[in-house]
Short mmCIF file of C-alpha atoms and ligand atoms in Angstrom, two decimals:
data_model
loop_
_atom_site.label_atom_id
_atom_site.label_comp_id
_atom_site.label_asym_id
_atom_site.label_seq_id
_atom_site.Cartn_x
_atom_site.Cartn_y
_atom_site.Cartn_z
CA UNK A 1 6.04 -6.08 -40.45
CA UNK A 2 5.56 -2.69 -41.19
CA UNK A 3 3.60 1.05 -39.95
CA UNK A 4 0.23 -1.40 -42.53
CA UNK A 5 0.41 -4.64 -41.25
CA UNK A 6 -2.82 -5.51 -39.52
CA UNK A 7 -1.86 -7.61 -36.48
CA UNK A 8 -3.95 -10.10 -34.96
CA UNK A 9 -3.38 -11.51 -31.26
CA UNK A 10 -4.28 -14.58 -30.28
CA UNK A 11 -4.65 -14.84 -25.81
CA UNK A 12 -4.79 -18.65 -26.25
CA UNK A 13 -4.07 -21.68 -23.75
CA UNK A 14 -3.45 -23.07 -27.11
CA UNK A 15 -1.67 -21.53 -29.28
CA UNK A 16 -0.61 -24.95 -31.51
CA UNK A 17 -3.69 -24.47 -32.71
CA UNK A 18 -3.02 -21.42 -35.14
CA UNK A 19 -0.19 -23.37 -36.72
CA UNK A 20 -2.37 -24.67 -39.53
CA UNK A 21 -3.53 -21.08 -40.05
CA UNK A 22 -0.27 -19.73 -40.78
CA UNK A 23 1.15 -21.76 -43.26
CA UNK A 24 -2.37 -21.44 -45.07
CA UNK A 25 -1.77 -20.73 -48.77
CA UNK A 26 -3.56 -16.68 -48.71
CA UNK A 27 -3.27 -16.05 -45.33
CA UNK A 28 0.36 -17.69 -45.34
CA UNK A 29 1.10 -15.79 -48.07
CA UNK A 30 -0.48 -12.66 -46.16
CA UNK A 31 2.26 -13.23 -43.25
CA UNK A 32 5.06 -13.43 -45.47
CA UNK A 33 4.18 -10.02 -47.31
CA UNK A 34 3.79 -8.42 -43.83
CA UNK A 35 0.13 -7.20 -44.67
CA UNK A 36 -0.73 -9.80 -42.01
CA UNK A 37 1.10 -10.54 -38.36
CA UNK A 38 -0.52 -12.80 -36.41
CA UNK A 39 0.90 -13.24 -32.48
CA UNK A 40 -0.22 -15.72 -29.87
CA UNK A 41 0.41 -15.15 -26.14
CA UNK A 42 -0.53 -18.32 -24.19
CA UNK A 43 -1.48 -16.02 -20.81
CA UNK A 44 -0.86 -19.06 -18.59
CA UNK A 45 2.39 -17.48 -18.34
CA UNK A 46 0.82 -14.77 -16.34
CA UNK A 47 -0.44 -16.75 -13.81
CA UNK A 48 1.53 -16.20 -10.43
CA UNK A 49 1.25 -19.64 -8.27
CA UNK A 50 3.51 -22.21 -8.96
CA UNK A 51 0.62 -24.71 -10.64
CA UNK A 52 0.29 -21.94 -13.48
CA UNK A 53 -3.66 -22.34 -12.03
CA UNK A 54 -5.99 -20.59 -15.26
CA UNK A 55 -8.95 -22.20 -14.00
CA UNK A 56 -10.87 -22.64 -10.75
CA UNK A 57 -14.74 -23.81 -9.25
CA UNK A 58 -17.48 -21.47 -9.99
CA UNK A 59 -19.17 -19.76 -6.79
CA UNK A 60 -22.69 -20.99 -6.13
CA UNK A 61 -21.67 -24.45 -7.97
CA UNK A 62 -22.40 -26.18 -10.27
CA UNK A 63 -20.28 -28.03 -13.12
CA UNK A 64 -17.32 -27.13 -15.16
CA UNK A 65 -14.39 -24.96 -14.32
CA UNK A 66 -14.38 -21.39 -14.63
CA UNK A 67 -11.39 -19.45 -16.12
CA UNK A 68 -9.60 -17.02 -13.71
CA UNK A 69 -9.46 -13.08 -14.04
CA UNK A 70 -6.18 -12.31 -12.65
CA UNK A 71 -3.69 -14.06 -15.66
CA UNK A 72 -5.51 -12.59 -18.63
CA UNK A 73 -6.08 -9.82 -17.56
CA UNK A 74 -2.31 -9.27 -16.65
CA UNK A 75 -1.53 -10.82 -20.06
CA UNK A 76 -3.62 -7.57 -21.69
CA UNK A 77 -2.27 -4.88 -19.54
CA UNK A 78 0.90 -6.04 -20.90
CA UNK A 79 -0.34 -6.07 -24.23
CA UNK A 80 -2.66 -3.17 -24.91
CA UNK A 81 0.41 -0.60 -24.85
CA UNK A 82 2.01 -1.92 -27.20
CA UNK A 83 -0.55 -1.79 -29.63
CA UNK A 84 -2.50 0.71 -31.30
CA UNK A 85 -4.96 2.12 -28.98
CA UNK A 86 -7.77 1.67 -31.23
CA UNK A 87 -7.40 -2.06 -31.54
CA UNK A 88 -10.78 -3.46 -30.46
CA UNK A 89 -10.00 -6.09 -27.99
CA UNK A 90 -12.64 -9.35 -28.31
CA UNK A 91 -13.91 -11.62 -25.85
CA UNK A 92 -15.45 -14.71 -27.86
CA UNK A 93 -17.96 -16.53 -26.35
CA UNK A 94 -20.99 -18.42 -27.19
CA UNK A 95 -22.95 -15.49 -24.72
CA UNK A 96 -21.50 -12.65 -27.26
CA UNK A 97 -23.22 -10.84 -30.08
CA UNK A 98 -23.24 -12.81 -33.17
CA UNK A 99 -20.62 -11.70 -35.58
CA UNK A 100 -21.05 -11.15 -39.08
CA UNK A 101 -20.19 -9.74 -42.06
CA UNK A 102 -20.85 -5.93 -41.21
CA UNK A 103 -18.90 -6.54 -38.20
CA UNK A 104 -15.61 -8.22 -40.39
CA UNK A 105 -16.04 -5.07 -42.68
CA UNK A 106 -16.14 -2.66 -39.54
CA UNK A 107 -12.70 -4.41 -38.64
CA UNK A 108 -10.95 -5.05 -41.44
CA UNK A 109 -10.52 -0.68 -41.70
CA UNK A 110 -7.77 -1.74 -38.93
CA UNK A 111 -5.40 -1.46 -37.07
CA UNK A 112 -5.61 -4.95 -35.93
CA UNK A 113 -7.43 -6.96 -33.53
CA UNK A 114 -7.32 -8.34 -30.14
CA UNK A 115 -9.13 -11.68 -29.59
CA UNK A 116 -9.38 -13.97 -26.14
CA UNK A 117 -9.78 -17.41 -26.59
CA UNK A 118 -12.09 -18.94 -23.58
CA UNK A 119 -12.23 -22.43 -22.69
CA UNK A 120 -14.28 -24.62 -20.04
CA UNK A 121 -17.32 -22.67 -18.77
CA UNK A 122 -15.50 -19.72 -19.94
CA UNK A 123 -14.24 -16.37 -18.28
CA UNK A 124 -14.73 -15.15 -14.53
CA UNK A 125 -17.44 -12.01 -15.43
CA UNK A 126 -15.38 -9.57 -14.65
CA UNK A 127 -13.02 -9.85 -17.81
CA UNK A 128 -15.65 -8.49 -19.47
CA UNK A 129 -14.49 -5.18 -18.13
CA UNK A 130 -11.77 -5.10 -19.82
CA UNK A 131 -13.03 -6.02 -23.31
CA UNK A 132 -14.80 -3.84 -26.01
CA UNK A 133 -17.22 -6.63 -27.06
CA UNK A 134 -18.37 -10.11 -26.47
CA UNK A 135 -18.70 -11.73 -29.78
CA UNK A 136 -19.93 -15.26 -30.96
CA UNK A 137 -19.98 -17.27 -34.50
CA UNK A 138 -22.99 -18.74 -34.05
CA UNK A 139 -25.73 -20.72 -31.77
CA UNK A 140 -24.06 -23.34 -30.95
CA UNK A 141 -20.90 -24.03 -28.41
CA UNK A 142 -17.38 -24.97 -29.39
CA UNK A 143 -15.27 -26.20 -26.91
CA UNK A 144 -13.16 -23.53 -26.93
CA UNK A 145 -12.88 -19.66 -28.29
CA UNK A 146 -9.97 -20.34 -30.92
CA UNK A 147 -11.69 -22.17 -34.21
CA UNK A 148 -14.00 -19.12 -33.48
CA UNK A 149 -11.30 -17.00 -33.44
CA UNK A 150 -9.62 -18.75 -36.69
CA UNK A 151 -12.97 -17.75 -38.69
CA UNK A 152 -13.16 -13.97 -37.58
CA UNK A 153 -9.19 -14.34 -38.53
CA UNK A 154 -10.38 -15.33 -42.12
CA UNK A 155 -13.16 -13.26 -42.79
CA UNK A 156 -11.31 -10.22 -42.03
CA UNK A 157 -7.78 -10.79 -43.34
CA UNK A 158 -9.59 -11.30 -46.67
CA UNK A 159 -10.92 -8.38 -46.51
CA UNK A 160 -7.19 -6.60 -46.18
CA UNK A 161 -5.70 -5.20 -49.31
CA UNK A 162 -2.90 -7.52 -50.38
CA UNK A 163 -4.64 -10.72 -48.93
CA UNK A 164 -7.30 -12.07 -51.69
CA UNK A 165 -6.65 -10.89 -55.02
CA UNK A 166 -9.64 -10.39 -56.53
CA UNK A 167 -11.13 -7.53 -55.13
CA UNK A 168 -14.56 -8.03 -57.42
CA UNK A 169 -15.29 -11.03 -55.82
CA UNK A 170 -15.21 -9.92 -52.23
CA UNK A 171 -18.10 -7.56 -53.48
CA UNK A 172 -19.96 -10.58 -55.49
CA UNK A 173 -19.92 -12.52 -52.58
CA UNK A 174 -22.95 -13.94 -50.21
CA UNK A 175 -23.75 -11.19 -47.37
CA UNK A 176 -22.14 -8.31 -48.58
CA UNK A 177 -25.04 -7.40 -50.27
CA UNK A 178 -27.19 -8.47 -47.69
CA UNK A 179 -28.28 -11.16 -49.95
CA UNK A 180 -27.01 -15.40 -50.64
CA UNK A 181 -25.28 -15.03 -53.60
CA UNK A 182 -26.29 -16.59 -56.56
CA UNK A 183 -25.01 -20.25 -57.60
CA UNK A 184 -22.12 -20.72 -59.93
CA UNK A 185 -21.51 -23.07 -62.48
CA UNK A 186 -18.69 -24.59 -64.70
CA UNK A 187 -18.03 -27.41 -67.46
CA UNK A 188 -19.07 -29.82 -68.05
CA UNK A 189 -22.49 -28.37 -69.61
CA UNK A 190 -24.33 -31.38 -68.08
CA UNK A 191 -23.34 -33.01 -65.32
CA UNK A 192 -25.40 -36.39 -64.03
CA UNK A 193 -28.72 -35.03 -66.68
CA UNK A 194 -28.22 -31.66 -64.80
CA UNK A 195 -27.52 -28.80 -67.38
CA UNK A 196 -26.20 -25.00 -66.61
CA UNK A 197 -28.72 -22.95 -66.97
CA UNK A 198 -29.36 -21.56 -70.48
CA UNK A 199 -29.01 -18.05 -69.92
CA UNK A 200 -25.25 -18.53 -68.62
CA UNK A 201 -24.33 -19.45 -71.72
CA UNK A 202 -25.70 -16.56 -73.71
CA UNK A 203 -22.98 -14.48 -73.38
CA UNK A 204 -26.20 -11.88 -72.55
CA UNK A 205 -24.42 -9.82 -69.89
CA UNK A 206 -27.48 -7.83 -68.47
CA UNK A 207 -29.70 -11.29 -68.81
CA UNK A 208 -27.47 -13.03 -66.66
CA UNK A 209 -27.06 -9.88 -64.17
CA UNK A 210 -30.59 -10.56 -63.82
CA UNK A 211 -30.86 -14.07 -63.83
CA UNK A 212 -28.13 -13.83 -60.93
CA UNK A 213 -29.67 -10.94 -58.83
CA UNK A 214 -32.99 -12.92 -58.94
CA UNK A 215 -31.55 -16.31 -57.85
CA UNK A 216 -29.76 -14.56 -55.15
CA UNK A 217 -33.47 -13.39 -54.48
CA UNK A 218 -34.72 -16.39 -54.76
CA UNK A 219 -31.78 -18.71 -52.36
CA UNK A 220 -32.47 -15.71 -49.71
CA UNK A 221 -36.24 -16.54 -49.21
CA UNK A 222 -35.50 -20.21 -49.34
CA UNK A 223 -32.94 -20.77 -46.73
CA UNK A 224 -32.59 -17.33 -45.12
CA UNK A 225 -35.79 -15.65 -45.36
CA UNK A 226 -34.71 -13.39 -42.25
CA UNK A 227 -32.22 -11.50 -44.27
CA UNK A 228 -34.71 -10.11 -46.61
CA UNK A 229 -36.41 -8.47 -44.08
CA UNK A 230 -36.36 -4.54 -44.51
CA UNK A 231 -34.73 -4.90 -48.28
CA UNK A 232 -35.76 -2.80 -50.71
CA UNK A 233 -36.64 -5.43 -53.82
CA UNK A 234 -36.55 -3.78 -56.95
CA UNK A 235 -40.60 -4.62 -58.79
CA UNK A 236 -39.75 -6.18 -60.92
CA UNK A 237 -37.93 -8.60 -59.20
CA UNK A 238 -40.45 -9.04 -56.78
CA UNK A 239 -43.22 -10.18 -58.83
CA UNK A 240 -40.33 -12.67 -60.01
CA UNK A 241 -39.94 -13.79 -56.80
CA UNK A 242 -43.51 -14.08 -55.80
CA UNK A 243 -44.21 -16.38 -58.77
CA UNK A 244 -41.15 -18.41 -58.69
CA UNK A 245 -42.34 -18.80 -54.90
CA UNK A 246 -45.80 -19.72 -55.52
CA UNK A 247 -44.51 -21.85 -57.75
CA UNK A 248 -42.29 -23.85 -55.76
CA UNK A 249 -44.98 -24.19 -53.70
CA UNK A 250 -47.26 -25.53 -55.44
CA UNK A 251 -44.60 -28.31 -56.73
CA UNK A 252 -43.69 -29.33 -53.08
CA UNK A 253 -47.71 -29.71 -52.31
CA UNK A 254 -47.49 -32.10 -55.08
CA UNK A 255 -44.24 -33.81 -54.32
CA UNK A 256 -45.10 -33.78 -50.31
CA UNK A 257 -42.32 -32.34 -49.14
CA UNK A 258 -39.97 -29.58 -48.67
CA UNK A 259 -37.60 -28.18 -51.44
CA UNK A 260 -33.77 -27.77 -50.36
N1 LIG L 1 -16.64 -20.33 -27.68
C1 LIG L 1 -17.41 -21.42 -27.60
N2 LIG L 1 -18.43 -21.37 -28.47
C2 LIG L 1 -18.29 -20.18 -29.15
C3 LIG L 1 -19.03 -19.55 -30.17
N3 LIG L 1 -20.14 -20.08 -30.68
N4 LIG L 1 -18.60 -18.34 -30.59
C4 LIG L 1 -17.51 -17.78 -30.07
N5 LIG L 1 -16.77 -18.34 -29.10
C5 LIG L 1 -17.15 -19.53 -28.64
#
């Protein structure tokens, strides 16, 4: 550890669970460097009764188990001072805003993050209070916060300097342009009648800057159509699109159905 390493804590009822995570090859590696710390703080030892109670029923009914306020809480009063008071601090839930890339770029400037790891029907409401965000993967529920937490722990740590070493490819990648990114290909040439595209072989570095900014392009309006909403598309490369688009069209009409 030292004044750069970007610490992540883990308020977990499980914190077995980040074993796996740690002896990971680059975020392993990460740890051992001390660009990375990663701390987990099971806050059932914060509860006060003598059943270590983190859960209770919810008022008005109905089913499930909701998690109490009281030893969380206490768990990040103890916490908080000891870290950097600019650490966002990171309620995941399946109710939060959805996380993405902007939002892994936003945190991987540092200092670190916070992250609470519900379980059951989640958190009492009034933890909220004490968080700077809500914040979930996706739409769809996990049993639990911490494989959510486990992918906002990847997608940021890469972005750290000293944790992926190949800083080119974090700016290739799908989503940091906004965009899919392209597909990729290596040997063999052919593979089951299926051959590389010919332009990747033609050692034609502007052709294949093109070829792979219009594929990207092309995979975005296909499977995420969304995310070219409000892009600026070159001309060019929009009347590229277009046709490639009509054309696929007009292929699936004749095959019946749907291509990807
Ligand atoms: N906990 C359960 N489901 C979740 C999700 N989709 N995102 C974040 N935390 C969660």
């Amino acid at each position: 550890m030292n004044e750069n390493t970007y610490t992540f804590d883990l308020l977990t009822l499980f914190p077995a669970l980040f074993d796996g995570l740690r002896s990971e090859s680059l975020l392993g590696k990460a740890l051992q460097s001390g660009a990375l710390d990663l701390q987990t703080h099971n806050w059932r030892q914060w509860t006060t009764d003598r059943h270590n109670t983190v859960d209770d029923l919810p008022f008005g009914g109905g089913p499930g188990m909701v998690l109490k306020p009281d030893p969380i809480v206490a768990c990040l009063r103890e916490l908080r001072p000891q870290r950097d008071p600019r650490t966002p601090v990171v309620l995941l839930s399946p109710a939060g805003r959805l996380f993405r890339q902007d939002l892994a770029e936003q945190w991987a400037q540092g200092p670190g993050l916070i992250l609470l790891c519900g379980r059951y029907e989640g958190f009492d409401a009034r933890v909220e209070q004490h968080v700077d965000q809500v914040v979930s993967i996706g739409d769809y529920v996990l049993n639990g916060g911490e494989v959510a937490a486990m992918a906002i722990i990847e997608a940021v740590a890469r972005l750290l300097p000293g944790v992926i070493g190949n800083s080119a490819s974090l700016t290739e990648e799908s989503h940091s342009s906004g965009l899919l990114e392209h597909p990729h290909y290596t040997r063999p040439r052919e593979f089951e009648g299926a051959a590389v595209p010919e332009v990747l072989l033609s050692g034609n570095h502007a052709e294949i800057d093109r070829w792979r900014r219009r594929q990207s392009l092309l995979r975005t309006k296909l499977r995420r159509p969304e995310l070219l909403q409000g892009l600026t598309i070159d001309k060019k490369d929009r009347a590229w699109l277009d046709a490639e688009w009509a054309q696929l069209q007009t292929a699936a009409a004749g095959q019946g159905g749907d291509r990807d």
